[in-house]
Coordinates of C-alpha atoms in Angstrom, one line a residue:
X1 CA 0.0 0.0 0.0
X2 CA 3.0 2.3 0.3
X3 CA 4.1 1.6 -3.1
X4 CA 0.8 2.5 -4.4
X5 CA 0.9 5.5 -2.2
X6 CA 4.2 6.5 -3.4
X7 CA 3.1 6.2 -7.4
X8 CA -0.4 7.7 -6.9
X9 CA 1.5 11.1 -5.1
X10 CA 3.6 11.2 -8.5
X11 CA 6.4 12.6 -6.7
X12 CA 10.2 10.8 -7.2
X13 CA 12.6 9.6 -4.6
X14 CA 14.1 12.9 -4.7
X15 CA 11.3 15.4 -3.9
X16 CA 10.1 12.8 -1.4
X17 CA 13.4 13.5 0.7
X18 CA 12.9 17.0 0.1
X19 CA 9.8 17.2 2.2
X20 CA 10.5 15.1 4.7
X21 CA 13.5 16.9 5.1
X22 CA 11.3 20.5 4.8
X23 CA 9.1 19.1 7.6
X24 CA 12.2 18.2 9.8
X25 CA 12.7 14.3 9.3
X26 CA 15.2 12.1 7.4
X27 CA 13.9 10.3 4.7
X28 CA 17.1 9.6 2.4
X29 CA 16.4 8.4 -1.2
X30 CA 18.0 5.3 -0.9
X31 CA 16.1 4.4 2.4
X32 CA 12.6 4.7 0.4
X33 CA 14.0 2.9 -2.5
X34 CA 15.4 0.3 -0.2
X35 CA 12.1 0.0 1.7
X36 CA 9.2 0.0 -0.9
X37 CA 11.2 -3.4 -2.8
X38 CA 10.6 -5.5 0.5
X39 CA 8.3 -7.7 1.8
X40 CA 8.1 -6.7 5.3
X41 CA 6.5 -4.8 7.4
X42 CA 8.5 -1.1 7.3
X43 CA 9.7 0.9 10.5
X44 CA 7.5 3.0 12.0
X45 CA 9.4 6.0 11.4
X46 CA 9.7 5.4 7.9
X47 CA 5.9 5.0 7.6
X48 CA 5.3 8.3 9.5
X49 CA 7.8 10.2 7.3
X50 CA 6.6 9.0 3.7
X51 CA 2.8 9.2 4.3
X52 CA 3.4 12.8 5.9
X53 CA 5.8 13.7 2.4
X54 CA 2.8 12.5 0.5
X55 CA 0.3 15.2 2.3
X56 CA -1.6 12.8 4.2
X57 CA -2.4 12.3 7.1
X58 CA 0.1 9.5 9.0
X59 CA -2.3 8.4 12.0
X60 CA -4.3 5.9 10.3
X61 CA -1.6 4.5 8.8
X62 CA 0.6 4.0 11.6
X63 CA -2.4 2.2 13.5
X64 CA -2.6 0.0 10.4
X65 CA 1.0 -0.6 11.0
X66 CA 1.0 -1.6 14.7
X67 CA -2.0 -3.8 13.8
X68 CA -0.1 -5.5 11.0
X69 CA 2.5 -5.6 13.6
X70 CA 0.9 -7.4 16.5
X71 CA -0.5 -9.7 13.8
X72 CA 2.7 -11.2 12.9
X73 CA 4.0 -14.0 14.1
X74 CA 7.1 -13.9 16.5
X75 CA 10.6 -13.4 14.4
X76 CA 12.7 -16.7 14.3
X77 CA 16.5 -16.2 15.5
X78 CA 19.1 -16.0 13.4
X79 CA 19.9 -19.4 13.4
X80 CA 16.9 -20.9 12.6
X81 CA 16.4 -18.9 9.2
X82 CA 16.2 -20.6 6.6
X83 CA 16.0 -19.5 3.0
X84 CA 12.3 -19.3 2.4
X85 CA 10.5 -16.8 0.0
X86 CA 8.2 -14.3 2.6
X87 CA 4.6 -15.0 2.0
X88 CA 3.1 -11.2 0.7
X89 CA 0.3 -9.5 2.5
X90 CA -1.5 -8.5 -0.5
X91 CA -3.8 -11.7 -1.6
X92 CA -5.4 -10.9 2.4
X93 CA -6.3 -7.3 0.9
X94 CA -7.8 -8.4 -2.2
X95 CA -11.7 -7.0 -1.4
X96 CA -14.8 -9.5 -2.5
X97 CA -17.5 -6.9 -2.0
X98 CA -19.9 -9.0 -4.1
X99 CA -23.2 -9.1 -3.0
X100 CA -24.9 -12.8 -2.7
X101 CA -26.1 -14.3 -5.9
X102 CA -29.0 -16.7 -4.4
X103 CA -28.7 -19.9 -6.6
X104 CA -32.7 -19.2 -7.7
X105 CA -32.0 -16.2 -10.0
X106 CA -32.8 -17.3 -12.9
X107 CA -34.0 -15.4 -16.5
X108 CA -32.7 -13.1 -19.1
X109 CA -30.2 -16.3 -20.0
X110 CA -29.2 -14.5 -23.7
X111 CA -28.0 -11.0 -22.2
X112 CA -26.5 -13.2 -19.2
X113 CA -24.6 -14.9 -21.7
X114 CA -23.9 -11.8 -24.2
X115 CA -22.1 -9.8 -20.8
X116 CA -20.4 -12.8 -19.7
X117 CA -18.9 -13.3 -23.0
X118 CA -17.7 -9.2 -22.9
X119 CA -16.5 -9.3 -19.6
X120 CA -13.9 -13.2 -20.7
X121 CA -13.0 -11.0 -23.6
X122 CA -9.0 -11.1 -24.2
X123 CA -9.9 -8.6 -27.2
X124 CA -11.2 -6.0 -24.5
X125 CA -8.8 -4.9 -22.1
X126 CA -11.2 -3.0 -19.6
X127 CA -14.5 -3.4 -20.9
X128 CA -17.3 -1.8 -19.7
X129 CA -21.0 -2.2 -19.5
X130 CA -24.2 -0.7 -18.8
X131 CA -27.9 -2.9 -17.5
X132 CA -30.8 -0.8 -17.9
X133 CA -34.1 -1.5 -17.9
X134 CA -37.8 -0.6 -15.8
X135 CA -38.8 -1.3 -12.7
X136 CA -38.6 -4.5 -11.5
X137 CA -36.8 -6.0 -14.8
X138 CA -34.1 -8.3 -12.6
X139 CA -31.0 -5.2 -13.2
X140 CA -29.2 -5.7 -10.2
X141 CA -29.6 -9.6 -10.2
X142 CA -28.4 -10.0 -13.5
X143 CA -25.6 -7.8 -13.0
X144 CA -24.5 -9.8 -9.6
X145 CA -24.8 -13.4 -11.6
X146 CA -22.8 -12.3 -14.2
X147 CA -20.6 -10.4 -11.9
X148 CA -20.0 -13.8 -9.7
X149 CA -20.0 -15.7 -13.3
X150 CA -16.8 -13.9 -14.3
X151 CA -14.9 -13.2 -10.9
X152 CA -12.4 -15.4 -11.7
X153 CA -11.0 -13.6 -14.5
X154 CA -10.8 -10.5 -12.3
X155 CA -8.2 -12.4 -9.5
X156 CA -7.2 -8.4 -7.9
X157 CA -10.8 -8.5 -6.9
X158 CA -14.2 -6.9 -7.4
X159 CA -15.3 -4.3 -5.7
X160 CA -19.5 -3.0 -5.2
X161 CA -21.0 0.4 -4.5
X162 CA -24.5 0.9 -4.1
X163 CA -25.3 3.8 -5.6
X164 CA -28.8 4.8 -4.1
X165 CA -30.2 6.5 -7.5
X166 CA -33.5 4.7 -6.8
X167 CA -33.5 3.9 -2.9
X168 CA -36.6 5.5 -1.1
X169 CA -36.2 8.5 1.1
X170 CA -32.3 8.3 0.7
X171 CA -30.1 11.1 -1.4
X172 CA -27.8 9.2 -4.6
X173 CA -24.2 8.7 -3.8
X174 CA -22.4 11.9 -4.9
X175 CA -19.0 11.1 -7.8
X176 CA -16.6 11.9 -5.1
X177 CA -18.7 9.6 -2.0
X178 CA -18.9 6.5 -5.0
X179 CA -14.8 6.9 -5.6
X180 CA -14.0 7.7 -1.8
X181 CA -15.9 3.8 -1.1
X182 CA -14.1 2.4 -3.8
X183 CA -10.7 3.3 -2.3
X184 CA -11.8 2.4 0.8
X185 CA -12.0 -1.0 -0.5
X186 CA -9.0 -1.1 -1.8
X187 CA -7.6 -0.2 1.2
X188 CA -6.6 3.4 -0.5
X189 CA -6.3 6.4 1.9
X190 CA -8.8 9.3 1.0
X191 CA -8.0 12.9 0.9
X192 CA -9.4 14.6 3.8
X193 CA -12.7 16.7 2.7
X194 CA -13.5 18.7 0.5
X195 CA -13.4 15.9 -1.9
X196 CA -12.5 16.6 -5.8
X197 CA -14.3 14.6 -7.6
X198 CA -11.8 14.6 -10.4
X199 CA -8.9 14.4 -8.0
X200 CA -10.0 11.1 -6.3
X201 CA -10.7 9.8 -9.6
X202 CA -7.0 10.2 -10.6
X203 CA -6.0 8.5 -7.5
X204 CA -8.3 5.8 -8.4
X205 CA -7.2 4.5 -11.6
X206 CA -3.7 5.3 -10.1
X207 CA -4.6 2.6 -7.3
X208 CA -6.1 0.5 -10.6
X209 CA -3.0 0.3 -12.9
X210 CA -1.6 -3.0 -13.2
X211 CA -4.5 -4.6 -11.4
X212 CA -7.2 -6.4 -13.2
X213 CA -10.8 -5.6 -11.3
X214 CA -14.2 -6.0 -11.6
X215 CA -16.0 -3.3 -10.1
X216 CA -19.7 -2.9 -9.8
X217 CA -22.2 0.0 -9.2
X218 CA -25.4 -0.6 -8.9
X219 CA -28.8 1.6 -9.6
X220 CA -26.9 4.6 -10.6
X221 CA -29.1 7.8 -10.9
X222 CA -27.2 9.7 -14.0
X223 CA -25.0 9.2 -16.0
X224 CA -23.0 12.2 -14.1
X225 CA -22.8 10.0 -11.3
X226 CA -20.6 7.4 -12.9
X227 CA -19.1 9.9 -15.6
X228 CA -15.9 10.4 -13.5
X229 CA -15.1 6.7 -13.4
X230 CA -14.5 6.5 -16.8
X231 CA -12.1 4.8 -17.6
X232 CA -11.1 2.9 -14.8
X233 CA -7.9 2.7 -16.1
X234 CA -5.5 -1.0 -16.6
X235 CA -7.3 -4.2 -17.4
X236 CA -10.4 -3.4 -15.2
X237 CA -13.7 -4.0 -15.7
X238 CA -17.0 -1.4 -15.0
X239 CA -20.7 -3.1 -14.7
X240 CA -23.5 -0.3 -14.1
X241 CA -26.9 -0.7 -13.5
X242 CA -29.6 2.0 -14.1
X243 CA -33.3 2.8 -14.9
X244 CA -31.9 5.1 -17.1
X245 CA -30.0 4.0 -20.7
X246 CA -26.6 6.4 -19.8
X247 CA -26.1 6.5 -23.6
X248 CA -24.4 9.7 -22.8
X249 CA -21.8 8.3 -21.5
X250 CA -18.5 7.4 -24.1
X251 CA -17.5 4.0 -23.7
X252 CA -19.8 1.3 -21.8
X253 CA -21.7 -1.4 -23.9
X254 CA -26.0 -1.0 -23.3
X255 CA -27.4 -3.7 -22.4
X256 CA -30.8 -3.0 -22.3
X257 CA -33.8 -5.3 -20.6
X258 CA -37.0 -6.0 -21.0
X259 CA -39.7 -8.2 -19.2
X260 CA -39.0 -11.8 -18.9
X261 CA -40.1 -14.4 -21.6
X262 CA -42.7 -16.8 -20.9
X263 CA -40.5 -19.6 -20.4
X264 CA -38.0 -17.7 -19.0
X265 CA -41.0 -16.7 -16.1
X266 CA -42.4 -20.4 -15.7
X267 CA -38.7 -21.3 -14.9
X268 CA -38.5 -18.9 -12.7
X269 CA -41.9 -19.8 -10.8
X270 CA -40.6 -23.2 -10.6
X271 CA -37.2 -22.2 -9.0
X272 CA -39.1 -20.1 -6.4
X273 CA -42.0 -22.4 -5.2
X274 CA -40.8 -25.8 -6.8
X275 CA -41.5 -27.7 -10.2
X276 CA -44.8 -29.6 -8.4
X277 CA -46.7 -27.1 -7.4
X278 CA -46.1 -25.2 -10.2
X279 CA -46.9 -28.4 -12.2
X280 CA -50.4 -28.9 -10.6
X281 CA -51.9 -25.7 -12.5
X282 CA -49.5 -24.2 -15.3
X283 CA -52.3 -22.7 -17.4
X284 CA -52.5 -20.5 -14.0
X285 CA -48.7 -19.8 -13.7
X286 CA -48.7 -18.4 -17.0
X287 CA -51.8 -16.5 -16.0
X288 CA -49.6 -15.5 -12.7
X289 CA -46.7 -14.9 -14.4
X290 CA -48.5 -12.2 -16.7
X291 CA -50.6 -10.3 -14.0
X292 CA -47.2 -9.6 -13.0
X293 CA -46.3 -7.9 -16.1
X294 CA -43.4 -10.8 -16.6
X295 CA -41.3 -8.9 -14.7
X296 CA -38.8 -10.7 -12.1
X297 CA -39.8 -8.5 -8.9
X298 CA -43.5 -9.2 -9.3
X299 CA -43.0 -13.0 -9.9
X300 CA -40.7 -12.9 -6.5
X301 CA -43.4 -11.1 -4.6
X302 CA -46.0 -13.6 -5.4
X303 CA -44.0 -16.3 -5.1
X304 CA -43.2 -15.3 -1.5
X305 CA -46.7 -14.5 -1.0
X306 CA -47.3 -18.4 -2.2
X307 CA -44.7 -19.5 -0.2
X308 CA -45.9 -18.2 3.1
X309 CA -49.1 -20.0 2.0
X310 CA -48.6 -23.4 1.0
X311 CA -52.1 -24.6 0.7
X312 CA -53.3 -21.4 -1.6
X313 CA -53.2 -22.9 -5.2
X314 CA -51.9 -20.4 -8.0
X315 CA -55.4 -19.9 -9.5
X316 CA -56.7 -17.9 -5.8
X317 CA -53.7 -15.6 -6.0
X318 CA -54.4 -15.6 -10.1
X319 CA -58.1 -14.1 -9.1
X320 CA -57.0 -11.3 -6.6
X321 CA -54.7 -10.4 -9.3
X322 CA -57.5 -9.6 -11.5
X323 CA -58.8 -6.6 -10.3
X324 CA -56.7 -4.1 -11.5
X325 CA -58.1 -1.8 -8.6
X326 CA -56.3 -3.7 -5.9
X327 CA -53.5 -6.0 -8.2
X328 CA -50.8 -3.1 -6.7
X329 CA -51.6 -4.2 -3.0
X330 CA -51.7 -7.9 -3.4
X331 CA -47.9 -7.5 -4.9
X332 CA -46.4 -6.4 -1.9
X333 CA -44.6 -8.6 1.1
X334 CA -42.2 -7.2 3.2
X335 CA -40.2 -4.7 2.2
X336 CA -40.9 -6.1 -1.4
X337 CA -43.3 -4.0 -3.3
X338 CA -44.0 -3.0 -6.9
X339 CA -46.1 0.5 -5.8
X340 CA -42.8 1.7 -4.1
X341 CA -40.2 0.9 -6.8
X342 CA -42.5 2.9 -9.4
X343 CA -43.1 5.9 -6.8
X344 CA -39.3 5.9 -7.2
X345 CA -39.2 6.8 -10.8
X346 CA -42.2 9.1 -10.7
X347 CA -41.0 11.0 -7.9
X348 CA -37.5 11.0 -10.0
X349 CA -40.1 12.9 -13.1
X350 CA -41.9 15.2 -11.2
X351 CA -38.4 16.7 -9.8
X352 CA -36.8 17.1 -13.0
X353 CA -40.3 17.9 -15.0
X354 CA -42.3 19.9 -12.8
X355 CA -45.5 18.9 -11.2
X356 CA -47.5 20.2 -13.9
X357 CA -44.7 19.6 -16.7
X358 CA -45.6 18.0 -19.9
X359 CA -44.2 14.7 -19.4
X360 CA -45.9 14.6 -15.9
X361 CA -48.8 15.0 -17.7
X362 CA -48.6 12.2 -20.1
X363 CA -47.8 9.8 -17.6
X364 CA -51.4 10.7 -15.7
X365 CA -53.3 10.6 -18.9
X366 CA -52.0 6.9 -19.6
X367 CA -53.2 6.0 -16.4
X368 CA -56.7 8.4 -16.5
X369 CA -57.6 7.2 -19.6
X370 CA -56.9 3.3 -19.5
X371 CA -53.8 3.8 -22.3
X372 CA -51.9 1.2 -23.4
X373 CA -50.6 2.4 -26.6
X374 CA -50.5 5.9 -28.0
X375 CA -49.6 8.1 -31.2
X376 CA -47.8 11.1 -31.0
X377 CA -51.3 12.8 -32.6
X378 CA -53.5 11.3 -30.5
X379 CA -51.2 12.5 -27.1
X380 CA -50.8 16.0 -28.9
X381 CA -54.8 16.6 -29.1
X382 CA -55.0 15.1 -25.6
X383 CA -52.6 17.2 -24.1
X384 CA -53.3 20.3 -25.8
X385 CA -49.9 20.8 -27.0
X386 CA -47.6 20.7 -30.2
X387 CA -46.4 18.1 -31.8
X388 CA -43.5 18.4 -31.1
X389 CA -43.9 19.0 -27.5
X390 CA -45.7 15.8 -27.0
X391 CA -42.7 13.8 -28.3
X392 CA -40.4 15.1 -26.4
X393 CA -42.5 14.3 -23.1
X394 CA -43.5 10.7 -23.9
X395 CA -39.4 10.5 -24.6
X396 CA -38.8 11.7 -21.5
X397 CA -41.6 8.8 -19.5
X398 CA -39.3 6.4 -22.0
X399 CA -36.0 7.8 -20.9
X400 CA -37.6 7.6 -17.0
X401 CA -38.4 4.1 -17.8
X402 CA -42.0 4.4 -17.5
X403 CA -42.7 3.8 -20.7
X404 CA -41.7 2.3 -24.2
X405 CA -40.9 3.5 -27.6
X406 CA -42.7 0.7 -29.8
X407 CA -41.9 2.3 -33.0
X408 CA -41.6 5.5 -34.9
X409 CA -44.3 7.7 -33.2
X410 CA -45.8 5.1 -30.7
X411 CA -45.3 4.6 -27.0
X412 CA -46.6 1.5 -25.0
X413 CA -46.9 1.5 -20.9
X414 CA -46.3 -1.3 -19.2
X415 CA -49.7 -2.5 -17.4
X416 CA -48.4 -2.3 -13.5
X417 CA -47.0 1.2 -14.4
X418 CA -50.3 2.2 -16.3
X419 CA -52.3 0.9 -13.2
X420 CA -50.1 3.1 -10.7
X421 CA -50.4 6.0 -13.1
X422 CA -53.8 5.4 -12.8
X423 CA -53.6 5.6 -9.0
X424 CA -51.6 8.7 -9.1
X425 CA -54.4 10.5 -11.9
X426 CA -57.4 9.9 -9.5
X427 CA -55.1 11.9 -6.6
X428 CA -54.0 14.6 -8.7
X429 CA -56.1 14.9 -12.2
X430 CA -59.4 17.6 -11.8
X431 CA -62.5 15.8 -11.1
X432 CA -63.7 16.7 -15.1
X433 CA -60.6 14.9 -16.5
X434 CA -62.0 12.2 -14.8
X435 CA -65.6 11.8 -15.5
X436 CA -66.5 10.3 -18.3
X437 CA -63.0 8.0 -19.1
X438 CA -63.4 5.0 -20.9
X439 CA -62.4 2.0 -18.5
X440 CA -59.8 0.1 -21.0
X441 CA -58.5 1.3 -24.2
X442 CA -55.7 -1.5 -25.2
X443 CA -54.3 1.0 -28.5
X444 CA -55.7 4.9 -29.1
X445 CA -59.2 4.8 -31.4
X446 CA -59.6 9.0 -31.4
X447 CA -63.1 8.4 -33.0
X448 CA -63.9 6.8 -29.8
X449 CA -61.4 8.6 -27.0
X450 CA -62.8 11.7 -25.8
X451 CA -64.2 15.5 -26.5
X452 CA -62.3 18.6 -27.2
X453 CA -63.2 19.9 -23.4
X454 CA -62.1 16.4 -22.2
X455 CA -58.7 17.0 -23.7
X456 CA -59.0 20.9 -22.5
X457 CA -59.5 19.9 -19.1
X458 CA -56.4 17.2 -19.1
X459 CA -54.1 19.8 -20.8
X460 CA -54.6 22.6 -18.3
X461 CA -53.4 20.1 -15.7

């Protein structure tokens, strides 16, 4: 750690010496030269003096030291040495801050296989990737198997922040906090506050080069927030996870994801509450596994709800999953719920939009008016706005993850984010807006939608 310390300062033997020497101690070139190419554990003084000629701070290094030093086992006299190579500290530093990957996780197999097969990839050096995806999709778990998949070709370790762009009632991990963890858990001193972003990410890939490391960050809020950790410098590796795309960001791979197949689903059901009872009705874990939208988080909420019942057969839990006015509450156990993890990304909209912003807007009138798919016209008339203005806001629920671009023109919402906009329209929509809406609408039909007044009253909202 004092060899990495020595060539993240920058400074040579020579201006080493001179501030020790400005600061009043003796630290000869030759002595730091000597000291930095052994194996054990330096003096005390020496540490005191080189940290101090770095600028930092030598207290919590020394008590590193005398811990090292009480560790160690008694020295052997001089005539019971025998030539023997010293066994290095390092491999007991090596961090394995991945998070557990339960052995149940199961779907997205073809972009588990595509990262897996760009992290193993001698052609790229330090590749990088981002997973992005809605709500729910199974980010973080497929970033953890495939981080877990591949740790072996990452033998200096792999290191995991959680970022906190999406964690209820809790600010986002700042640049400078993300980069400050990360050299914690490399064992890294970190410059007393204020931190520089920029300056700790220096020292960072300083602490990175000639290491080969896998290092995760999970549910990042921007791309700004991971901006500064690009590159990570050497042969290391970067896996984010966001709501958000990042394709501003020069560099990482997108991996995009969607909901789960319907394979991929009754797979999963059968991991979570076992191939029998799943067996005994699988017209009704299909039917399960779509009320959940096919999305990995609602299939693990009912399948823990299922669990914790074991006489309830999948068709009850199937019928309280019907009614769209109370499917939101059934999917919720624990600290496990589907309502919450959309608030998240709504909340997210309404700071960035405005509470009466455009985009705000169309994410109430999906829910108001029972949309599934809509035109660019058909929002426009709706809204009350340009054309041009109604593109950009259902880009922005699509950049928000709230909803989907199905093709030039046309946006889809997912059904459990429909339903909570739905929620969220009957709290904040004028009681007009609401009156007369239609109760489904599976694609837009404008001969059938709704007045000129009807569309007035939405658009002044």
């Amino acid at each position: 750690m004092l060899r990495l310390l020595k060539e993240s300062a920058g400074l040579t033997f020579r201006q080493l010496e001179n501030r020790a020497g400005r600061a009043g101690r003796r630290l000869p070139r030759s002595t730091i030269a000597s000291a930095l190419t052994r194996t054990t554990l330096p003096r005390e003084e020496f540490t005191e003096a080189l940290v101090s000629a770095c600028g930092l701070d030598a207290r919590p290094w020394l008590a590193a030291r005398r811990r090292l030093a009480c560790a160690q086992p008694p020295q052997p006299t001089a005539a019971a040495v025998v030539p023997a190579r010293t066994t290095s500290l390092r491999p007991a530093l090596i961090p394995r801050q991945l998070p557990f990957c339960p052995p149940d996780l199961t779907g997205h197999e073809h972009r588990l296989a595509d990262l897996i097969a760009l992290l193993t990839d001698p052609r790229s050096p330090a590749p990088s990737a981002v997973i992005s995806g809605p709500p729910g999709a199974g980010k973080s778990a497929l970033a953890v198997r495939a981080a877990h998949r591949v740790a072996a070709h990452y033998p200096d370790g792999q290191l995991y922040v959680q970022l906190r762009g999406t964690t209820p009632h809790a600010e986002p991990l700042t640049p400078a906090e993300t980069i400050a963890r990360l050299l914690r858990g490399l064992v890294m001193p970190v410059p007393a506050p204020p931190h520089d972003a920029s300056e700790t990410a220096a020292l960072l890939r300083s602490a990175l080069t000639g290491r080969r490391m896998l290092i995760l960050l999970d549910d990042a809020a921007s791309a700004a927030q991971v901006r500064p950790l690009l590159p990570t410098g050497g042969h290391s590796a970067l896996l984010v996870t966001a709501r958000s795309s990042l394709t501003s960001l020069d560099g990482p791979r997108s991996f995009p994801l969607g909901t789960l197949l319907p394979g991929e689903a009754y797979t999963m059901l059968e991991q979570l509450l076992g191939s029998e009872r799943v067996a005994r009705d699988p017209s009704a874990a299909f039917r399960l596994a779509e009320l959940c939208g096919w999305l990995p988080l609602g299939l693990r909420v009912a399948a823990a709800r299922l669990t914790a019942r074991p006489r309830w057969p999948l068709s009850l839990l199937v019928d309280r999953l019907a009614d769209e006015s109370t499917r939101l509450d059934e999917l919720r156990v624990d600290e496990l719920q589907i309502r919450e993890s959309l608030a998240v990304s709504y909340r997210a909209l309404r700071r960035t939009d405005g509470a009466s912003g455009t985009a705000v807007r169309a994410f109430l009138l999906f829910g108001s008016m029972r949309l599934r798919e809509a035109g660019i016209p058909l929002l426009s008339k709706l809204l009350c706005v340009p054309l041009a203005e109604a593109e950009r806001a259902a880009e922005r629920l699509v950049d928000s993850s709230l909803a989907e671009s199905t093709g030039p023109g046309r946006y889809r919402m997912h059904d459990l984010v429909r339903i909570y906009a739905g929620e969220q329209a009957d709290q904040e929509l004028p009681a007009e807006a609401r009156a007369n809406r239609p109760q489904t609408l599976a694609v837009e039909q404008p001969q059938r939608l709704v007045r000129c007044d009807h569309g007035s009253a939405v658009g002044r909202r």
